[in-house]
Amino acid sequence: MTTPSGGSTPDDYWRRPDTGDDAAADQPPAAPPTTPPTGPTNPQRSEQAGAASTGHTASGEAGLLPPGPTPTGHTPSGYSGPPPSVPPPAGWRPPVHLQPAPPRQLPPQDMADLDAAEQRSQRVTYGFGAAAGVVLLVLLCLLCSRVIF
């Protein structure tokens, strides 16, 4: 990565371009104006709505704004929600011209033959394990006899 010359800081690359107004360059953009409610229908409820829209509670403490639309019906970010969806027409699927073949029947299993094959494979596995154990025992005996003598 190359750095710009001319005495600029490394953070200048990530800053927004200068708009020409030095006072407003560091300020975030202004929020769109909202229209106040026309009139209170329930005084207690309108007091709560006014406190929620200003971000202050009745005692003057700063509160958090709830997500979603405000009591006046406007969303704070200007997002009006997803577009309405329209269901597809009744015959929207393409016609099917080829039908797959029905599944075939599997051949019957000979359980006695499967048990015999499993026993043979088990004997082979135990045979290799016994041979490996004998070899390791002989090597251990050789190493121990060298250490002792």
GROMACS .gro file of N, CA and C in nm:
model
  447
    1MET      N    1   0.085  -0.117   0.000
    1MET     CA    2   0.000   0.000   0.000
    1MET      C    3   0.090   0.123   0.000
    2THR      N    4   0.056   0.222  -0.075
    2THR     CA    5   0.133   0.346  -0.079
    2THR      C    6   0.066   0.449   0.011
    3THR      N    7   0.145   0.537   0.066
    3THR     CA    8   0.091   0.642   0.152
    3THR      C    9   0.095   0.774   0.077
    4PRO      N   10  -0.006   0.856   0.096
    4PRO     CA   11  -0.005   0.985   0.027
    4PRO      C   12   0.102   1.077   0.087
    5SER      N   13   0.159   1.159   0.003
    5SER     CA   14   0.258   1.255   0.050
    5SER      C   15   0.191   1.389   0.075
    6GLY      N   16   0.259   1.476   0.146
    6GLY     CA   17   0.204   1.609   0.169
    6GLY      C   18   0.165   1.633   0.313
    7GLY      N   19   0.215   1.554   0.406
    7GLY     CA   20   0.191   1.581   0.546
    7GLY      C   21   0.054   1.539   0.595
    8SER      N   22  -0.015   1.449   0.528
    8SER     CA   23  -0.146   1.406   0.575
    8SER      C   24  -0.129   1.291   0.673
    9THR      N   25  -0.230   1.273   0.756
    9THR     CA   26  -0.226   1.167   0.856
    9THR      C   27  -0.271   1.035   0.792
   10PRO      N   28  -0.237   0.923   0.853
   10PRO     CA   29  -0.280   0.794   0.796
   10PRO      C   30  -0.432   0.777   0.796
   11ASP      N   31  -0.503   0.849   0.882
   11ASP     CA   32  -0.648   0.835   0.887
   11ASP      C   33  -0.719   0.913   0.777
   12ASP      N   34  -0.649   0.998   0.706
   12ASP     CA   35  -0.715   1.077   0.600
   12ASP      C   36  -0.770   0.989   0.489
   13TYR      N   37  -0.710   0.874   0.469
   13TYR     CA   38  -0.758   0.784   0.364
   13TYR      C   39  -0.901   0.739   0.391
   14TRP      N   40  -0.937   0.724   0.520
   14TRP     CA   41  -1.067   0.673   0.556
   14TRP      C   42  -1.171   0.783   0.579
   15ARG      N   43  -1.133   0.908   0.577
   15ARG     CA   44  -1.227   1.017   0.600
   15ARG      C   45  -1.305   1.048   0.473
   16ARG      N   46  -1.420   1.112   0.492
   16ARG     CA   47  -1.501   1.154   0.378
   16ARG      C   48  -1.433   1.271   0.308
   17PRO      N   49  -1.458   1.287   0.179
   17PRO     CA   50  -1.398   1.401   0.109
   17PRO      C   51  -1.452   1.532   0.164
   18ASP      N   52  -1.371   1.635   0.155
   18ASP     CA   53  -1.406   1.765   0.207
   18ASP      C   54  -1.520   1.824   0.125
   19THR      N   55  -1.622   1.877   0.195
   19THR     CA   56  -1.737   1.936   0.126
   19THR      C   57  -1.718   2.085   0.104
   20GLY      N   58  -1.614   2.141   0.160
   20GLY     CA   59  -1.590   2.283   0.144
   20GLY      C   60  -1.633   2.362   0.265
   21ASP      N   61  -1.725   2.312   0.344
   21ASP     CA   62  -1.771   2.379   0.465
   21ASP      C   63  -1.698   2.316   0.582
   22ASP      N   64  -1.599   2.387   0.639
   22ASP     CA   65  -1.518   2.332   0.746
   22ASP      C   66  -1.598   2.307   0.873
   23ALA      N   67  -1.700   2.387   0.901
   23ALA     CA   68  -1.778   2.370   1.023
   23ALA      C   69  -1.865   2.246   1.016
   24ALA      N   70  -1.917   2.214   0.898
   24ALA     CA   71  -2.008   2.101   0.885
   24ALA      C   72  -1.937   1.974   0.842
   25ALA      N   73  -1.806   1.976   0.822
   25ALA     CA   74  -1.735   1.859   0.772
   25ALA      C   75  -1.731   1.748   0.876
   26ASP      N   76  -1.720   1.782   1.004
   26ASP     CA   77  -1.711   1.681   1.108
   26ASP      C   78  -1.846   1.646   1.169
   27GLN      N   79  -1.956   1.708   1.124
   27GLN     CA   80  -2.087   1.684   1.180
   27GLN      C   81  -2.156   1.572   1.102
   28PRO      N   82  -2.232   1.486   1.170
   28PRO     CA   83  -2.309   1.384   1.097
   28PRO      C   84  -2.424   1.451   1.023
   29PRO      N   85  -2.479   1.384   0.920
   29PRO     CA   86  -2.590   1.445   0.846
   29PRO      C   87  -2.712   1.462   0.935
   30ALA      N   88  -2.789   1.567   0.908
   30ALA     CA   89  -2.906   1.597   0.990
   30ALA      C   90  -3.016   1.496   0.964
   31ALA      N   91  -3.094   1.467   1.068
   31ALA     CA   92  -3.206   1.373   1.056
   31ALA      C   93  -3.321   1.442   0.984
   32PRO      N   94  -3.403   1.365   0.910
   32PRO     CA   95  -3.517   1.427   0.841
   32PRO      C   96  -3.618   1.478   0.943
   33PRO      N   97  -3.684   1.589   0.913
   33PRO     CA   98  -3.781   1.645   1.008
   33PRO      C   99  -3.902   1.554   1.021
   34THR      N  100  -3.955   1.548   1.142
   34THR     CA  101  -4.076   1.469   1.165
   34THR      C  102  -4.189   1.564   1.199
   35THR      N  103  -4.310   1.521   1.166
   35THR     CA  104  -4.426   1.605   1.194
   35THR      C  105  -4.481   1.568   1.331
   36PRO      N  106  -4.516   1.669   1.413
   36PRO     CA  107  -4.570   1.640   1.547
   36PRO      C  108  -4.711   1.584   1.534
   37PRO      N  109  -4.759   1.516   1.639
   37PRO     CA  110  -4.896   1.463   1.635
   37PRO      C  111  -4.996   1.579   1.632
   38THR      N  112  -5.114   1.552   1.576
   38THR     CA  113  -5.213   1.658   1.560
   38THR      C  114  -5.275   1.700   1.692
   39GLY      N  115  -5.297   1.607   1.780
   39GLY     CA  116  -5.358   1.645   1.908
   39GLY      C  117  -5.366   1.524   1.998
   40PRO      N  118  -5.364   1.549   2.131
   40PRO     CA  119  -5.369   1.435   2.222
   40PRO      C  120  -5.511   1.381   2.234
   41THR      N  121  -5.522   1.249   2.223
   41THR     CA  122  -5.651   1.186   2.247
   41THR      C  123  -5.658   1.133   2.388
   42ASN      N  124  -5.543   1.096   2.444
   42ASN     CA  125  -5.533   1.049   2.580
   42ASN      C  126  -5.417   1.125   2.643
   43PRO      N  127  -5.441   1.217   2.739
   43PRO     CA  128  -5.332   1.300   2.791
   43PRO      C  129  -5.218   1.219   2.851
   44GLN      N  130  -5.249   1.113   2.923
   44GLN     CA  131  -5.141   1.034   2.983
   44GLN      C  132  -5.060   0.966   2.874
   45ARG      N  133  -5.128   0.915   2.773
   45ARG     CA  134  -5.060   0.846   2.665
   45ARG      C  135  -4.979   0.943   2.580
   46SER      N  136  -5.030   1.064   2.556
   46SER     CA  137  -4.956   1.160   2.476
   46SER      C  138  -4.833   1.208   2.550
   47GLU      N  139  -4.838   1.211   2.683
   47GLU     CA  140  -4.719   1.250   2.761
   47GLU      C  141  -4.611   1.144   2.747
   48GLN      N  142  -4.651   1.015   2.749
   48GLN     CA  143  -4.555   0.908   2.730
   48GLN      C  144  -4.499   0.912   2.589
   49ALA      N  145  -4.583   0.938   2.491
   49ALA     CA  146  -4.537   0.943   2.352
   49ALA      C  147  -4.442   1.059   2.332
   50GLY      N  148  -4.472   1.174   2.395
   50GLY     CA  149  -4.382   1.289   2.383
   50GLY      C  150  -4.248   1.259   2.448
   51ALA      N  151  -4.249   1.192   2.563
   51ALA     CA  152  -4.123   1.158   2.630
   51ALA      C  153  -4.045   1.058   2.547
   52ALA      N  154  -4.112   0.962   2.482
   52ALA     CA  155  -4.041   0.863   2.402
   52ALA      C  156  -3.985   0.925   2.275
   53SER      N  157  -4.058   1.020   2.214
   53SER     CA  158  -4.008   1.078   2.090
   53SER      C  159  -3.893   1.175   2.115
   54THR      N  160  -3.888   1.239   2.233
   54THR     CA  161  -3.777   1.330   2.262
   54THR      C  162  -3.661   1.258   2.324
   55GLY      N  163  -3.681   1.135   2.372
   55GLY     CA  164  -3.573   1.060   2.434
   55GLY      C  165  -3.560   1.088   2.582
   56HIS      N  166  -3.655   1.162   2.641
   56HIS     CA  167  -3.649   1.196   2.783
   56HIS      C  168  -3.772   1.138   2.851
   57THR      N  169  -3.754   1.098   2.976
   57THR     CA  170  -3.868   1.051   3.053
   57THR      C  171  -3.930   1.170   3.125
   58ALA      N  172  -4.036   1.144   3.199
   58ALA     CA  173  -4.106   1.253   3.268
   58ALA      C  174  -4.018   1.318   3.374
   59SER      N  175  -3.922   1.243   3.430
   59SER     CA  176  -3.836   1.301   3.532
   59SER      C  177  -3.717   1.374   3.471
   60GLY      N  178  -3.705   1.377   3.340
   60GLY     CA  179  -3.599   1.453   3.275
   60GLY      C  180  -3.476   1.371   3.243
   61GLU      N  181  -3.477   1.240   3.270
   61GLU     CA  182  -3.361   1.157   3.239
   61GLU      C  183  -3.366   1.117   3.092
   62ALA      N  184  -3.248   1.096   3.036
   62ALA     CA  185  -3.242   1.053   2.896
   62ALA      C  186  -3.278   0.906   2.889
   63GLY      N  187  -3.365   0.868   2.796
   63GLY     CA  188  -3.407   0.729   2.779
   63GLY      C  189  -3.366   0.678   2.642
   64LEU      N  190  -3.382   0.550   2.619
   64LEU     CA  191  -3.351   0.490   2.490
   64LEU      C  192  -3.477   0.488   2.406
   65LEU      N  193  -3.459   0.510   2.277
   65LEU     CA  194  -3.573   0.503   2.187
   65LEU      C  195  -3.600   0.357   2.154
   66PRO      N  196  -3.725   0.315   2.153
   66PRO     CA  197  -3.754   0.176   2.119
   66PRO      C  198  -3.735   0.154   1.970
   67PRO      N  199  -3.698   0.032   1.930
   67PRO     CA  200  -3.684   0.006   1.786
   67PRO      C  201  -3.821   0.004   1.720
   68GLY      N  202  -3.822   0.030   1.591
   68GLY     CA  203  -3.947   0.026   1.516
   68GLY      C  204  -4.009   0.164   1.506
   69PRO      N  205  -4.135   0.168   1.466
   69PRO     CA  206  -4.200   0.298   1.447
   69PRO      C  207  -4.225   0.368   1.580
   70THR      N  208  -4.221   0.499   1.574
   70THR     CA  209  -4.249   0.581   1.692
   70THR      C  210  -4.399   0.584   1.712
   71PRO      N  211  -4.447   0.636   1.826
   71PRO     CA  212  -4.593   0.642   1.847
   71PRO      C  213  -4.665   0.725   1.742
   72THR      N  214  -4.596   0.813   1.671
   72THR     CA  215  -4.662   0.893   1.568
   72THR      C  216  -4.678   0.814   1.439
   73GLY      N  217  -4.617   0.694   1.430
   73GLY     CA  218  -4.633   0.613   1.310
   73GLY      C  219  -4.517   0.625   1.214
   74HIS      N  220  -4.421   0.712   1.239
   74HIS     CA  221  -4.308   0.729   1.151
   74HIS      C  222  -4.191   0.646   1.202
   75THR      N  223  -4.116   0.590   1.112
   75THR     CA  224  -3.996   0.518   1.153
   75THR      C  225  -3.881   0.616   1.158
   76PRO      N  226  -3.792   0.605   1.260
   76PRO     CA  227  -3.684   0.702   1.273
   76PRO      C  228  -3.583   0.695   1.159
   77SER      N  229  -3.564   0.579   1.098
   77SER     CA  230  -3.463   0.569   0.993
   77SER      C  231  -3.521   0.591   0.854
   78GLY      N  232  -3.652   0.602   0.842
   78GLY     CA  233  -3.713   0.623   0.712
   78GLY      C  234  -3.740   0.493   0.639
   79TYR      N  235  -3.716   0.379   0.702
   79TYR     CA  236  -3.740   0.249   0.639
   79TYR      C  237  -3.886   0.215   0.655
   80SER      N  238  -3.953   0.190   0.544
   80SER     CA  239  -4.096   0.164   0.550
   80SER      C  240  -4.128   0.016   0.549
   81GLY      N  241  -4.031  -0.070   0.555
   81GLY     CA  242  -4.055  -0.213   0.559
   81GLY      C  243  -4.034  -0.278   0.424
   82PRO      N  244  -4.046  -0.409   0.419
   82PRO     CA  245  -4.024  -0.480   0.292
   82PRO      C  246  -4.139  -0.454   0.196
   83PRO      N  247  -4.113  -0.470   0.069
   83PRO     CA  248  -4.221  -0.451  -0.028
   83PRO      C  249  -4.324  -0.563  -0.014
   84PRO      N  250  -4.448  -0.535  -0.051
   84PRO     CA  251  -4.550  -0.640  -0.040
   84PRO      C  252  -4.521  -0.752  -0.138
   85SER      N  253  -4.550  -0.874  -0.097
   85SER     CA  254  -4.526  -0.987  -0.186
   85SER      C  255  -4.656  -1.030  -0.251
   86VAL      N  256  -4.646  -1.074  -0.373
   86VAL     CA  257  -4.762  -1.118  -0.449
   86VAL      C  258  -4.747  -1.268  -0.470
   87PRO      N  259  -4.847  -1.348  -0.437
   87PRO     CA  260  -4.834  -1.493  -0.458
   87PRO      C  261  -4.825  -1.525  -0.606
   88PRO      N  262  -4.751  -1.631  -0.643
   88PRO     CA  263  -4.739  -1.667  -0.784
   88PRO      C  264  -4.872  -1.720  -0.838
   89PRO      N  265  -4.890  -1.715  -0.969
   89PRO     CA  266  -5.015  -1.769  -1.026
   89PRO      C  267  -5.024  -1.919  -1.004
   90ALA      N  268  -5.142  -1.974  -1.026
   90ALA     CA  269  -5.168  -2.115  -0.995
   90ALA      C  270  -5.080  -2.209  -1.078
   91GLY      N  271  -5.059  -2.185  -1.205
   91GLY     CA  272  -4.983  -2.277  -1.290
   91GLY      C  273  -4.842  -2.230  -1.317
   92TRP      N  274  -4.771  -2.185  -1.217
   92TRP     CA  275  -4.639  -2.125  -1.239
   92TRP      C  276  -4.532  -2.230  -1.260
   93ARG      N  277  -4.554  -2.355  -1.221
   93ARG     CA  278  -4.451  -2.457  -1.238
   93ARG      C  279  -4.450  -2.506  -1.383
   94PRO      N  280  -4.331  -2.538  -1.435
   94PRO     CA  281  -4.326  -2.590  -1.572
   94PRO      C  282  -4.383  -2.731  -1.577
   95PRO      N  283  -4.436  -2.771  -1.692
   95PRO     CA  284  -4.493  -2.906  -1.701
   95PRO      C  285  -4.382  -3.012  -1.695
   96VAL      N  286  -4.415  -3.126  -1.636
   96VAL     CA  287  -4.319  -3.237  -1.624
   96VAL      C  288  -4.347  -3.335  -1.737
   97HIS      N  289  -4.244  -3.361  -1.822
   97HIS     CA  290  -4.262  -3.449  -1.937
   97HIS      C  291  -4.206  -3.588  -1.911
   98LEU      N  292  -4.099  -3.599  -1.832
   98LEU     CA  293  -4.035  -3.728  -1.807
   98LEU      C  294  -4.064  -3.773  -1.664
   99GLN      N  295  -4.108  -3.893  -1.650
   99GLN     CA  296  -4.133  -3.950  -1.518
   99GLN      C  297  -4.017  -4.043  -1.485
  100PRO      N  298  -3.960  -4.031  -1.365
  100PRO     CA  299  -3.851  -4.122  -1.329
  100PRO      C  300  -3.903  -4.265  -1.311
  101ALA      N  301  -3.813  -4.359  -1.331
  101ALA     CA  302  -3.851  -4.500  -1.315
  101ALA      C  303  -3.876  -4.530  -1.167
  102PRO      N  304  -3.965  -4.621  -1.137
  102PRO     CA  305  -3.989  -4.654  -0.997
  102PRO      C  306  -3.865  -4.722  -0.937
  103PRO      N  307  -3.846  -4.710  -0.807
  103PRO     CA  308  -3.726  -4.770  -0.747
  103PRO      C  309  -3.729  -4.923  -0.759
  104ARG      N  310  -3.608  -4.980  -0.777
  104ARG     CA  311  -3.598  -5.125  -0.791
  104ARG      C  312  -3.594  -5.191  -0.654
  105GLN      N  313  -3.620  -5.319  -0.650
  105GLN     CA  314  -3.614  -5.396  -0.526
  105GLN      C  315  -3.470  -5.440  -0.502
  106LEU      N  316  -3.424  -5.427  -0.378
  106LEU     CA  317  -3.292  -5.475  -0.342
  106LEU      C  318  -3.295  -5.627  -0.333
  107PRO      N  319  -3.179  -5.688  -0.361
  107PRO     CA  320  -3.178  -5.835  -0.348
  107PRO      C  321  -3.189  -5.876  -0.201
  108PRO      N  322  -3.241  -5.992  -0.174
  108PRO     CA  323  -3.255  -6.034  -0.034
  108PRO      C  324  -3.117  -6.060   0.027
  109GLN      N  325  -3.106  -6.037   0.156
  109GLN     CA  326  -2.979  -6.055   0.225
  109GLN      C  327  -2.974  -6.192   0.291
  110ASP      N  328  -2.857  -6.256   0.277
  110ASP     CA  329  -2.834  -6.385   0.341
  110ASP      C  330  -2.764  -6.358   0.473
  111MET      N  331  -2.839  -6.360   0.581
  111MET     CA  332  -2.785  -6.323   0.712
  111MET      C  333  -2.678  -6.420   0.759
  112ALA      N  334  -2.692  -6.548   0.731
  112ALA     CA  335  -2.592  -6.647   0.773
  112ALA      C  336  -2.459  -6.621   0.703
  113ASP      N  337  -2.467  -6.588   0.573
  113ASP     CA  338  -2.344  -6.560   0.497
  113ASP      C  339  -2.278  -6.431   0.547
  114LEU      N  340  -2.360  -6.331   0.581
  114LEU     CA  341  -2.305  -6.206   0.635
  114LEU      C  342  -2.236  -6.230   0.770
  115ASP      N  343  -2.295  -6.313   0.856
  115ASP     CA  344  -2.232  -6.343   0.985
  115ASP      C  345  -2.100  -6.417   0.967
  116ALA      N  346  -2.096  -6.508   0.872
  116ALA     CA  347  -1.971  -6.582   0.847
  116ALA      C  348  -1.862  -6.489   0.797
  117ALA      N  349  -1.896  -6.397   0.707
  117ALA     CA  350  -1.796  -6.302   0.656
  117ALA      C  351  -1.748  -6.210   0.767
  118GLU      N  352  -1.838  -6.169   0.856
  118GLU     CA  353  -1.798  -6.083   0.968
  118GLU      C  354  -1.704  -6.157   1.063
  119GLN      N  355  -1.728  -6.284   1.088
  119GLN     CA  356  -1.640  -6.362   1.176
  119GLN      C  357  -1.503  -6.381   1.113
  120ARG      N  358  -1.497  -6.404   0.983
  120ARG     CA  359  -1.367  -6.417   0.915
  120ARG      C  360  -1.287  -6.287   0.925
  121SER      N  361  -1.353  -6.175   0.903
  121SER     CA  362  -1.281  -6.047   0.911
  121SER      C  363  -1.237  -6.018   1.054
  122GLN      N  364  -1.314  -6.061   1.151
  122GLN     CA  365  -1.276  -6.042   1.291
  122GLN      C  366  -1.153  -6.127   1.324
  123ARG      N  367  -1.147  -6.249   1.274
  123ARG     CA  368  -1.029  -6.334   1.298
  123ARG      C  369  -0.904  -6.273   1.235
  124VAL      N  370  -0.916  -6.218   1.115
  124VAL     CA  371  -0.801  -6.154   1.050
  124VAL      C  372  -0.753  -6.035   1.132
  125THR      N  373  -0.846  -5.954   1.182
  125THR     CA  374  -0.810  -5.837   1.262
  125THR      C  375  -0.740  -5.880   1.390
  126TYR      N  376  -0.794  -5.980   1.459
  126TYR     CA  377  -0.730  -6.028   1.582
  126TYR      C  378  -0.594  -6.089   1.552
  127GLY      N  379  -0.578  -6.157   1.439
  127GLY     CA  380  -0.449  -6.216   1.402
  127GLY      C  381  -0.343  -6.109   1.382
  128PHE      N  382  -0.376  -6.002   1.309
  128PHE     CA  383  -0.279  -5.893   1.290
  128PHE      C  384  -0.247  -5.824   1.423
  129GLY      N  385  -0.345  -5.808   1.509
  129GLY     CA  386  -0.321  -5.747   1.640
  129GLY      C  387  -0.230  -5.833   1.725
  130ALA      N  388  -0.250  -5.966   1.724
  130ALA     CA  389  -0.164  -6.056   1.802
  130ALA      C  390  -0.021  -6.055   1.749
  131ALA      N  391  -0.007  -6.054   1.616
  131ALA     CA  392   0.128  -6.051   1.557
  131ALA      C  393   0.199  -5.921   1.593
  132ALA      N  394   0.130  -5.808   1.589
  132ALA     CA  395   0.191  -5.681   1.626
  132ALA      C  396   0.228  -5.680   1.774
  133GLY      N  397   0.144  -5.740   1.859
  133GLY     CA  398   0.174  -5.748   2.002
  133GLY      C  399   0.297  -5.832   2.029
  134VAL      N  400   0.313  -5.945   1.959
  134VAL     CA  401   0.431  -6.030   1.977
  134VAL      C  402   0.557  -5.955   1.935
  135VAL      N  403   0.552  -5.886   1.822
  135VAL     CA  404   0.669  -5.810   1.775
  135VAL      C  405   0.706  -5.703   1.877
  136LEU      N  406   0.609  -5.631   1.930
  136LEU     CA  407   0.638  -5.527   2.029
  136LEU      C  408   0.693  -5.587   2.158
  137LEU      N  409   0.645  -5.703   2.199
  137LEU     CA  410   0.696  -5.769   2.319
  137LEU      C  411   0.841  -5.812   2.301
  138VAL      N  412   0.875  -5.865   2.184
  138VAL     CA  413   1.013  -5.905   2.157
  138VAL      C  414   1.104  -5.782   2.157
  139LEU      N  415   1.061  -5.673   2.094
  139LEU     CA  416   1.142  -5.550   2.094
  139LEU      C  417   1.161  -5.496   2.235
  140LEU      N  418   1.059  -5.501   2.317
  140LEU     CA  419   1.070  -5.455   2.454
  140LEU      C  420   1.168  -5.540   2.535
  141CYS      N  421   1.161  -5.671   2.514
  141CYS     CA  422   1.255  -5.760   2.583
  141CYS      C  423   1.399  -5.733   2.538
  142LEU      N  424   1.420  -5.709   2.409
  142LEU     CA  425   1.556  -5.680   2.360
  142LEU      C  426   1.608  -5.550   2.419
  143LEU      N  427   1.524  -5.446   2.424
  143LEU     CA  428   1.569  -5.319   2.478
  143LEU      C  429   1.597  -5.329   2.629
  144CYS      N  430   1.513  -5.401   2.700
  144CYS     CA  431   1.536  -5.416   2.845
  144CYS      C  432   1.662  -5.497   2.872
  145SER      N  433   1.687  -5.602   2.793
  145SER     CA  434   1.808  -5.683   2.815
  145SER      C  435   1.933  -5.602   2.784
  146ARG      N  436   1.927  -5.510   2.692
  146ARG     CA  437   2.044  -5.426   2.662
  146ARG      C  438   2.071  -5.328   2.775
  147VAL      N  439   1.964  -5.277   2.835
  147VAL     CA  440   1.979  -5.182   2.945
  147VAL      C  441   2.034  -5.253   3.070
  148ILE      N  442   1.983  -5.374   3.097
  148ILE     CA  443   2.024  -5.448   3.216
  148ILE      C  444   2.168  -5.498   3.200
  149PHE      N  445   2.202  -5.554   3.087
  149PHE     CA  446   2.335  -5.612   3.068
  149PHE      C  447   2.426  -5.515   3.004
   0.00000   0.00000   0.00000
